[in-house]
Short mmCIF file of C-alpha atoms and ligand atoms in Angstrom, two decimals:
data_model
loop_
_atom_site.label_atom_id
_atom_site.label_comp_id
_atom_site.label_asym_id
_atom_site.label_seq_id
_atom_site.Cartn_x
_atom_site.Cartn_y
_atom_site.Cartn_z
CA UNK W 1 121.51 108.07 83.88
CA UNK W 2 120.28 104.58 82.86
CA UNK W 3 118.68 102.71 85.55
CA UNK W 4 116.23 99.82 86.93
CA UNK W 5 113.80 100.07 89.66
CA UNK W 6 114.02 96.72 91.14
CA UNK W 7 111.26 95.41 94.16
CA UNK W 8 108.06 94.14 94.99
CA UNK W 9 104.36 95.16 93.40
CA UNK W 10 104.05 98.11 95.88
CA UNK W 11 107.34 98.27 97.11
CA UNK W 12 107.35 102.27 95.54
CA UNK W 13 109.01 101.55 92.17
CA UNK W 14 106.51 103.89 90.05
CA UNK W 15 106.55 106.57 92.99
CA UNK W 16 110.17 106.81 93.39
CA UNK W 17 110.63 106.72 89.49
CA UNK W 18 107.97 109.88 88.76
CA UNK W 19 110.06 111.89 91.29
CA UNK W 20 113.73 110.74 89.33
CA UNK W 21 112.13 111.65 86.31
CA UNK W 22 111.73 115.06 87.09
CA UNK W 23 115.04 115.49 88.82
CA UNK W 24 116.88 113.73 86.09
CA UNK W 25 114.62 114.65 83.00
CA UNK W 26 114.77 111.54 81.55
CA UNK W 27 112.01 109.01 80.80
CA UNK W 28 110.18 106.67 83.39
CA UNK W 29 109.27 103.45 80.94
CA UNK W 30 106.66 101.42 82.95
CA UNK W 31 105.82 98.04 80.91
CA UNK W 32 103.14 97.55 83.32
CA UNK W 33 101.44 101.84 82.30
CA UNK W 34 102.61 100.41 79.10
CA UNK W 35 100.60 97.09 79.27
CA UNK W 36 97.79 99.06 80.86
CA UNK W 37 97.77 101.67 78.00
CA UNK W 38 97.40 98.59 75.69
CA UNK W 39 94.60 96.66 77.57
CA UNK W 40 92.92 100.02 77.64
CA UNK W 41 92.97 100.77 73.70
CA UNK W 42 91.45 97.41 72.98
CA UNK W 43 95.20 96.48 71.20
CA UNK W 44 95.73 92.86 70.04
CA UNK W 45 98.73 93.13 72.50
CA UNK W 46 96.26 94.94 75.02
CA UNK W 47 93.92 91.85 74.29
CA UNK W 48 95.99 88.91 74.81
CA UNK W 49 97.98 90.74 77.94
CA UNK W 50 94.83 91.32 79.77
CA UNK W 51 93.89 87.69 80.87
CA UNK W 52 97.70 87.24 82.48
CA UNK W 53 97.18 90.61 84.19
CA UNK W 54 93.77 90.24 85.89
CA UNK W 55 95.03 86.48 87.08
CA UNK W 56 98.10 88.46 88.84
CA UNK W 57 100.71 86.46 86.49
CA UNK W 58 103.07 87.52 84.25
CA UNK W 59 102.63 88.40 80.77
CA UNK W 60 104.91 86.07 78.26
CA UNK W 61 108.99 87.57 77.74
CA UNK W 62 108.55 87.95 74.34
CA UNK W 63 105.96 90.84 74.49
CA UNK W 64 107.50 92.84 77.20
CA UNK W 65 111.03 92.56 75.59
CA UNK W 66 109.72 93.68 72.76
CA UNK W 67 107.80 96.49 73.91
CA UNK W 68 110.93 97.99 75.62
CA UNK W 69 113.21 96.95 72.47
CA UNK W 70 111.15 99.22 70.94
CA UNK W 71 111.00 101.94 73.70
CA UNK W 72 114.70 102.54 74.34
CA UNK W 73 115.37 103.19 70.48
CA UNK W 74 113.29 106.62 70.94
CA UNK W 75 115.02 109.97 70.96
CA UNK W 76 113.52 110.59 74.47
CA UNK W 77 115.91 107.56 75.84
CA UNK W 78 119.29 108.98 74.40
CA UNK W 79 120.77 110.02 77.60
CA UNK W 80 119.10 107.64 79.88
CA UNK W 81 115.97 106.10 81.27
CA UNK W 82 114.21 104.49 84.19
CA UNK W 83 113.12 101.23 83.66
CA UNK W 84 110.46 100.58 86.67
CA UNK W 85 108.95 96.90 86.70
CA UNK W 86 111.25 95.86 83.93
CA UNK W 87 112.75 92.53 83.55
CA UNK W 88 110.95 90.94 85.90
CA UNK W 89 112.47 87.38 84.91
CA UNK W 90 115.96 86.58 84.14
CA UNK W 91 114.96 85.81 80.36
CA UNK W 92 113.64 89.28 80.52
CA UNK W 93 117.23 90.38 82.16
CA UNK W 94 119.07 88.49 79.60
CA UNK W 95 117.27 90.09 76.42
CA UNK W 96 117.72 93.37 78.01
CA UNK W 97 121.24 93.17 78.17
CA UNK W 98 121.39 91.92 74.54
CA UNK W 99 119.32 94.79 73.66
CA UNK W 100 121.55 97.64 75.61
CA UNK W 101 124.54 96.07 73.63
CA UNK W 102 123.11 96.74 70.57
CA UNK W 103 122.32 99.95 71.23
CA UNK W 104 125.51 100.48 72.82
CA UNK W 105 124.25 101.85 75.80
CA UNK W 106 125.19 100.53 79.12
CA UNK W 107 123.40 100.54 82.27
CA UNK W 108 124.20 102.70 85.21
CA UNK W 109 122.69 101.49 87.86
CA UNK W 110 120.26 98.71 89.46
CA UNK W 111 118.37 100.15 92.64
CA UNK W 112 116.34 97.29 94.54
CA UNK W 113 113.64 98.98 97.35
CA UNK W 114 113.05 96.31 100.23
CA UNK W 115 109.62 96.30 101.70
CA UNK W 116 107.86 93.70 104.19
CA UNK W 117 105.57 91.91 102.48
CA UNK W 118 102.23 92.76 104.49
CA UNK W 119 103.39 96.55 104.23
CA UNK W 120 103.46 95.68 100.29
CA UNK W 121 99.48 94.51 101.08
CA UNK W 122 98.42 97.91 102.80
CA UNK W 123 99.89 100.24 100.14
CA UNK W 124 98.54 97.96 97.07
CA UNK W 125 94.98 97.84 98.61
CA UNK W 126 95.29 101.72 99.39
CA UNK W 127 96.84 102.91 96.18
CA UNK W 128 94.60 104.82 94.04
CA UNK W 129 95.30 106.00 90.39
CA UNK W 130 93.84 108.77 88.82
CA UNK W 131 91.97 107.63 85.45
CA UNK W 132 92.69 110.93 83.55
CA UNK W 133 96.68 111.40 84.06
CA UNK W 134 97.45 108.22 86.15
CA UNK W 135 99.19 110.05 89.25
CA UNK W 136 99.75 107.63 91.68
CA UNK W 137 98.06 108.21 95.83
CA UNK W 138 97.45 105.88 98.80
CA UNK W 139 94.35 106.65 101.30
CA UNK W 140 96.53 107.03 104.10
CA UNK W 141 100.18 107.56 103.12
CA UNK W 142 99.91 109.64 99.91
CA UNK W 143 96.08 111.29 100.47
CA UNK W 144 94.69 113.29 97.28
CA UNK W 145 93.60 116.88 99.07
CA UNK W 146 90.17 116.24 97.91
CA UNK W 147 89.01 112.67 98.40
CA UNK W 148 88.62 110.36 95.22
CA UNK W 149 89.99 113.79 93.30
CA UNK W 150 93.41 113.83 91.38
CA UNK W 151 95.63 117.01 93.13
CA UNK W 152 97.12 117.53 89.44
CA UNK W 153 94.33 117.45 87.09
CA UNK W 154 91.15 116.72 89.27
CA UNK W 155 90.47 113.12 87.37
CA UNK W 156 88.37 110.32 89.53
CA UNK W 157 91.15 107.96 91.21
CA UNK W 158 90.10 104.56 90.43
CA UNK W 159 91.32 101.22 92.13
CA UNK W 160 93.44 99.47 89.75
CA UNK W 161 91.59 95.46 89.35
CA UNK W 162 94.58 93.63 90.35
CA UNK W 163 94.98 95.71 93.74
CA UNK W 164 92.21 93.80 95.23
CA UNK W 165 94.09 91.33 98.12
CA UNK W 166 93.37 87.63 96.52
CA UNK W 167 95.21 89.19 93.30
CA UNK W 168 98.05 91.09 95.25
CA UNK W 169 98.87 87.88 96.71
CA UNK W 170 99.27 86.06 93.64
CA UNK W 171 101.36 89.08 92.22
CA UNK W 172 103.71 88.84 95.52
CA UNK W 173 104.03 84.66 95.29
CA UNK W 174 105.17 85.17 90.97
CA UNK W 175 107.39 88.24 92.91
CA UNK W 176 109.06 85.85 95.38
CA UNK W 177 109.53 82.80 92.33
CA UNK W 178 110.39 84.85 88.97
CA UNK W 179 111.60 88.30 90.14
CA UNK W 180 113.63 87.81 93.16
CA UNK W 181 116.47 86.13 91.29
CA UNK W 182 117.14 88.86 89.93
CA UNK W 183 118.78 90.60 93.25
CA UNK W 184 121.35 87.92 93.08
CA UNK W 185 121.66 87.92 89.01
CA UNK W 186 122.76 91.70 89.38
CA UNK W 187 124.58 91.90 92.34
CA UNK W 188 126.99 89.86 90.75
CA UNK W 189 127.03 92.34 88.05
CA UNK W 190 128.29 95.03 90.69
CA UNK W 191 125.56 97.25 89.89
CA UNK W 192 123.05 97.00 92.60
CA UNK W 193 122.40 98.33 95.85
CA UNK W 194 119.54 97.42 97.99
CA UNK W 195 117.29 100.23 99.56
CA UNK W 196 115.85 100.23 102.90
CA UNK W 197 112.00 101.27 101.19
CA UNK W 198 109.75 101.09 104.09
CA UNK W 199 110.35 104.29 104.95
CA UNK W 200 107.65 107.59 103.69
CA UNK W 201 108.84 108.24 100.64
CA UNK W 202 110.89 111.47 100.64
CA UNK W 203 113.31 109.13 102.98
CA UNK W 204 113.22 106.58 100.51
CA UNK W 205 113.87 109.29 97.53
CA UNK W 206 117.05 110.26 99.79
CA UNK W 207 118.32 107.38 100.01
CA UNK W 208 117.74 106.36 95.95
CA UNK W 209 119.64 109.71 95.40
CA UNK W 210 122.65 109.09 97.45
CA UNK W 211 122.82 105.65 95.85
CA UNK W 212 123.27 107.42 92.76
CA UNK W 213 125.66 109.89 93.49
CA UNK W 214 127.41 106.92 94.30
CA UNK W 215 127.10 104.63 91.76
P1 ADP C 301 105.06 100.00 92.60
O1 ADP C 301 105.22 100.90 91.41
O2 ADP C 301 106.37 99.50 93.11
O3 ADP C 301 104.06 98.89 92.39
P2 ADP C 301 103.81 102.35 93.79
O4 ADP C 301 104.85 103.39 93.58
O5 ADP C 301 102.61 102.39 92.93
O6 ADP C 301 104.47 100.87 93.79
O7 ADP C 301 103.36 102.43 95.34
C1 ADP C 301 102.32 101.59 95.84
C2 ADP C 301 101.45 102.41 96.79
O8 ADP C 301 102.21 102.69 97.96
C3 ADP C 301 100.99 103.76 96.24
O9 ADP C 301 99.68 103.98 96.70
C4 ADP C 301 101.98 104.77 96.84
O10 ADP C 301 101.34 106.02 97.07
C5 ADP C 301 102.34 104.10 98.16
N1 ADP C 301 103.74 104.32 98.55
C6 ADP C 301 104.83 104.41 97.74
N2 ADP C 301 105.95 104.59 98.48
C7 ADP C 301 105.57 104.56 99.78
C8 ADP C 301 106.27 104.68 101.03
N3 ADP C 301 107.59 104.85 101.08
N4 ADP C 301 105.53 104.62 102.16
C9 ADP C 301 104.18 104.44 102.13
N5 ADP C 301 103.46 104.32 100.98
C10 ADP C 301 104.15 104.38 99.82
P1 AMP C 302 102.87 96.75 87.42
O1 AMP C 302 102.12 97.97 87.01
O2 AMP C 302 104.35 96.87 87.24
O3 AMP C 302 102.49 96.30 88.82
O4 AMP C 302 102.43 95.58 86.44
C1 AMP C 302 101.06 95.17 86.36
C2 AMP C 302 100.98 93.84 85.63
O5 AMP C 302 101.44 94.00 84.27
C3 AMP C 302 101.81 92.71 86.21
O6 AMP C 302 101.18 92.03 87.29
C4 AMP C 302 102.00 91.82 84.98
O7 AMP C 302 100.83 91.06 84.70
C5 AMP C 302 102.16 92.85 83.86
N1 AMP C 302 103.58 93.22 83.68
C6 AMP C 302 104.14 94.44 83.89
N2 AMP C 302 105.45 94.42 83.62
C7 AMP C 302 105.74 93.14 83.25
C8 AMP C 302 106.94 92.46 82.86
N3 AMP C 302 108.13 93.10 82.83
N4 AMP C 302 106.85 91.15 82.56
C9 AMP C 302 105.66 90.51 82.58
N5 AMP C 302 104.51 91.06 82.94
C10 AMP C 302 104.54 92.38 83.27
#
């Protein structure tokens, strides 16, 4: 199974994609965990992505293509993958189909999750992550059992920087202007089908799975 999570900043794509992951057993590959791993390490990639991150803008095509170039050549990616905030331009779109043909791998599926845009607001600013295994929560829609306490491995959940609402914003405008496009560039393609993602999210993971078994 070799698919992209398509939508918004908050729309669910890293959510949705833990849960496939473990139905599926096949790899999640999140350029922004990716990016964050980087910035985190201190990385010359880590380095020069930070300042595009904390502004809420995109970091330049030729790093993220190359970071997934890289990432769908390992064994873990032989019988498929998730690709969750990945392209997010149509340059991005078009290297990744270069790439997939010369791995000779072809993609399966392109699942797009719709969400209103203030409902995007309310899960960014309530999304906590925790800082030891980076499980994903929300205050009110996903609660930890213990306050501020990861359920899997009891890490502090942090606030990620660009969750706060001046930055969301930004993230949600470069959304609307580089991203979107890409709903029309694959639906040509005959790939995609749009989810209804405003939903809790076992609906939404019902939905994504019937999509599937019928793609
Ligand atoms: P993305 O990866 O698309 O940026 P996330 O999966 O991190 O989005 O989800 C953003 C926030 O919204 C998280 O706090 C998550 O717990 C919450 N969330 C995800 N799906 C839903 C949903 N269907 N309903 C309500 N909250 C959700
Ligand atoms: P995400 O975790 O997917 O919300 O991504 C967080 C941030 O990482 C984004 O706001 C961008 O700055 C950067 N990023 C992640 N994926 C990409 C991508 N495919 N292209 C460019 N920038 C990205």
């Amino acid at each position: 199974m070799k698919l992209i999570l398509l939508g918004p900043p908050g729309a669910g794509k890293g959510t949705q994609a833990k849960m496939l992951t473990e139905r599926f057993r096949i790899p999640q590959i999140s350029t922004g965990d990716i990016l964050r791993g980087a910035v985190k390490e201190g990385t010359p990639m880590g380095v020069k992505a930070k300042s595009y991150m904390d502004a809420g803008g995109l970091v330049p095509d030729e790093v993220v293509v190359g970071i997934v170039r890289e990432r769908l050549q390992k064994d873990d990616c032989a019988t498929g993958f998730i690709l969750d905030g990945f392209p997010r331009t149509v340059g991005q779109a078009d290297a990744l189909k270069g790439t997939l043909q010369d791995l000779d791998k072809d993609l399966d599926a392109v699942l797009a999750l719709e969400v209103d845009a203030e409902a995007l607001v309310e899960r960014l600013t309530g999304r906590r992550t925790c800082r030891e295994c980076g499980q994903g929560f929300h205050v009110k829609f996903d609660p930890p059992a213990e306050e501020g306490k990861c359920d899997s491995c009891g890490g502090d959940l942090i606030q990620r920087d660009d969750d706060q609402e001046s930055t969301i914003r930004k993230r949600l405008h470069v959304y609307d202007e580089q991203t979107a496009p890409l709903i029309a560039y694959y639906g040509e393609g005959g790939l995609l089908t749009c989810i209804d993602g405003m939903q809790e999210i076992g609906s939404v993971q019902e939905k994504l799975l019937s999509a599937l078994q019928a793609s």
